[in-house]
Amino acid sequence: ERLIRELKWRGLSVGTIKHSSHPHPMDMPGKDSWRHREAGAERTLFVGPSSLQFVTTLHDEPTIASLVEEYHSDLDLVLVEGFKSEAGDKLEVVRSARSKAPVTNIEGDLIALVSDLLEEELGAPGVPLFELNDIDAIADFIMDRYFKEDS
């Protein structure tokens, strides 16, 4: 939520996609999708195993690319939670209360880590590591990687 607010402040239109393999109530106060919209996301999608928060029935689980193309193609940036097995750049959040290691392949799609753990605790050399609450540095990383002007 804080990253969405920061990126919006920097002038980007931001959308979010949240994926879960379990059914959940959708867009209720306090839930992630509701909080993302409250934080300023232009649009947010919540994708469950058999539903999408545009209230439609899915016959096949969609890909990130198909969701972005269908619902977010006009936005500057789409932040995605879940879809762990799909290819693509991943900035993974590792909270010590839930995990001690990233699930993303370090040699593959992992571009950075955000954590309350130290680099040696994570065993993830070679990728940038950001402190969980350093929203400015995370936003700087995103801006530099995806929106830096070509010289």
Coordinates of C-alpha atoms in Angstrom, one line a residue:
E1 CA 0.0 0.0 0.0
R2 CA 2.8 2.4 0.9
L3 CA 4.6 1.5 -2.4
I4 CA 1.5 2.2 -4.4
R5 CA 1.1 5.6 -2.7
E6 CA 4.8 6.5 -3.3
L7 CA 4.7 5.5 -7.0
K8 CA 1.4 7.4 -7.5
W9 CA 3.1 10.5 -5.9
R10 CA 6.0 10.1 -8.4
G11 CA 3.4 10.4 -11.2
L12 CA 2.7 6.8 -12.2
S13 CA -0.7 5.2 -12.8
V14 CA -0.5 2.0 -10.8
G15 CA -2.6 -1.2 -10.9
T16 CA -2.4 -4.4 -8.9
I17 CA -3.2 -8.0 -9.4
K18 CA -3.5 -10.4 -6.4
H19 CA -3.6 -14.1 -7.0
S20 CA -4.6 -16.8 -4.6
S21 CA -5.1 -20.5 -4.9
H22 CA -7.9 -20.4 -2.3
P23 CA -11.3 -18.8 -2.6
H24 CA -11.7 -15.5 -0.6
P25 CA -14.4 -12.9 -0.1
M26 CA -13.8 -10.2 -2.6
D27 CA -13.3 -6.4 -2.2
M28 CA -14.4 -6.2 1.4
P29 CA -13.1 -3.5 3.8
G30 CA -9.8 -4.6 5.2
K31 CA -9.0 -7.1 2.4
D32 CA -5.9 -6.5 0.2
S33 CA -7.9 -5.6 -2.9
W34 CA -9.9 -3.0 -1.0
R35 CA -6.8 -1.6 0.7
H36 CA -5.0 -1.4 -2.7
R37 CA -7.8 0.8 -4.1
E38 CA -7.8 2.9 -0.9
A39 CA -4.0 3.4 -1.4
G40 CA -4.6 4.8 -4.9
A41 CA -4.4 1.9 -7.3
E42 CA -6.3 2.8 -10.4
R43 CA -7.6 -0.7 -10.7
T44 CA -7.0 -3.9 -8.8
L45 CA -7.8 -7.5 -9.8
F46 CA -8.2 -10.3 -7.4
V47 CA -7.8 -13.7 -9.0
G48 CA -8.9 -16.9 -7.3
P49 CA -8.9 -20.5 -8.5
S50 CA -12.2 -20.1 -10.2
S51 CA -13.1 -16.4 -10.1
L52 CA -11.9 -12.9 -10.9
Q53 CA -12.9 -9.7 -9.1
F54 CA -14.7 -8.5 -12.1
V55 CA -17.3 -11.2 -11.2
T56 CA -16.9 -13.6 -14.1
T57 CA -16.5 -17.3 -14.4
L58 CA -13.1 -18.5 -15.5
H59 CA -12.7 -21.7 -17.5
D60 CA -8.9 -21.6 -17.5
E61 CA -6.7 -19.8 -15.1
P62 CA -5.4 -16.6 -16.7
T63 CA -1.8 -15.6 -17.1
I64 CA -0.4 -12.3 -15.8
A65 CA 0.1 -11.2 -19.4
S66 CA -3.5 -11.8 -20.3
L67 CA -4.8 -10.0 -17.2
V68 CA -2.6 -7.0 -17.9
E69 CA -3.6 -6.9 -21.5
E70 CA -7.3 -7.2 -20.7
Y71 CA -7.6 -4.9 -17.7
H72 CA -4.5 -2.8 -17.1
S73 CA -2.9 -2.1 -20.5
D74 CA -3.3 1.6 -20.2
L75 CA -1.5 1.9 -16.8
D76 CA 2.2 2.7 -16.3
L77 CA 2.9 -0.1 -13.8
V78 CA 1.2 -3.2 -12.5
L79 CA 2.3 -4.8 -9.2
V80 CA 1.4 -8.5 -9.0
E81 CA 1.2 -10.6 -5.9
G82 CA 1.2 -14.4 -6.3
F83 CA 1.6 -16.2 -9.6
K84 CA 4.8 -17.7 -8.1
S85 CA 5.3 -20.2 -11.0
E86 CA 5.0 -17.6 -13.8
A87 CA 8.1 -16.3 -15.5
G88 CA 8.9 -12.6 -15.2
D89 CA 10.7 -10.1 -13.0
K90 CA 10.1 -10.7 -9.3
L91 CA 10.7 -8.4 -6.4
E92 CA 10.0 -10.8 -3.5
V93 CA 9.0 -9.8 0.0
V94 CA 10.3 -12.2 2.7
R95 CA 9.0 -11.5 6.2
S96 CA 10.8 -13.3 9.0
A97 CA 7.5 -14.0 10.7
R98 CA 6.5 -16.2 7.7
S99 CA 9.6 -17.4 6.0
K100 CA 13.4 -17.3 6.2
A101 CA 14.2 -17.7 2.5
P102 CA 12.9 -16.5 -0.9
V103 CA 10.8 -18.9 -3.0
T104 CA 11.8 -17.3 -6.3
N105 CA 14.8 -18.9 -8.0
I106 CA 17.7 -16.5 -7.4
E107 CA 19.4 -17.3 -10.8
G108 CA 16.1 -16.9 -12.6
D109 CA 13.5 -14.2 -12.2
L110 CA 14.4 -12.7 -8.9
I111 CA 15.5 -9.0 -9.4
A112 CA 15.4 -7.9 -5.7
L113 CA 14.4 -8.8 -2.2
V114 CA 12.5 -6.8 0.4
S115 CA 12.9 -8.2 3.9
D116 CA 13.4 -7.7 7.6
L117 CA 16.2 -10.3 7.4
L118 CA 19.9 -9.6 6.7
E119 CA 21.4 -10.7 3.4
E120 CA 23.4 -13.5 5.1
E121 CA 20.2 -14.8 6.7
L122 CA 18.5 -14.9 3.3
G123 CA 21.4 -16.6 1.4
A124 CA 20.6 -14.4 -1.6
P125 CA 23.8 -12.8 -2.9
G126 CA 23.8 -10.9 -6.1
V127 CA 20.4 -9.3 -5.9
P128 CA 19.6 -6.0 -4.3
L129 CA 18.1 -6.2 -0.8
F130 CA 15.8 -3.6 0.6
E131 CA 14.7 -3.2 4.2
L132 CA 11.0 -3.9 4.6
N133 CA 10.1 -0.3 5.4
D134 CA 12.4 1.5 3.0
I135 CA 9.7 2.4 0.5
D136 CA 11.7 5.3 -1.0
A137 CA 14.6 3.0 -2.0
I138 CA 12.2 0.4 -3.4
A139 CA 10.4 3.0 -5.4
D140 CA 13.8 4.4 -6.6
F141 CA 14.8 0.9 -7.7
I142 CA 11.5 0.5 -9.7
M143 CA 11.8 3.9 -11.3
D144 CA 15.5 3.4 -12.2
R145 CA 14.8 -0.1 -13.7
Y146 CA 11.7 0.6 -15.7
F147 CA 11.3 4.3 -16.1
K148 CA 14.8 5.7 -16.5
E149 CA 15.2 8.1 -19.4
D150 CA 17.6 6.9 -22.1
S151 CA 20.6 9.2 -22.3

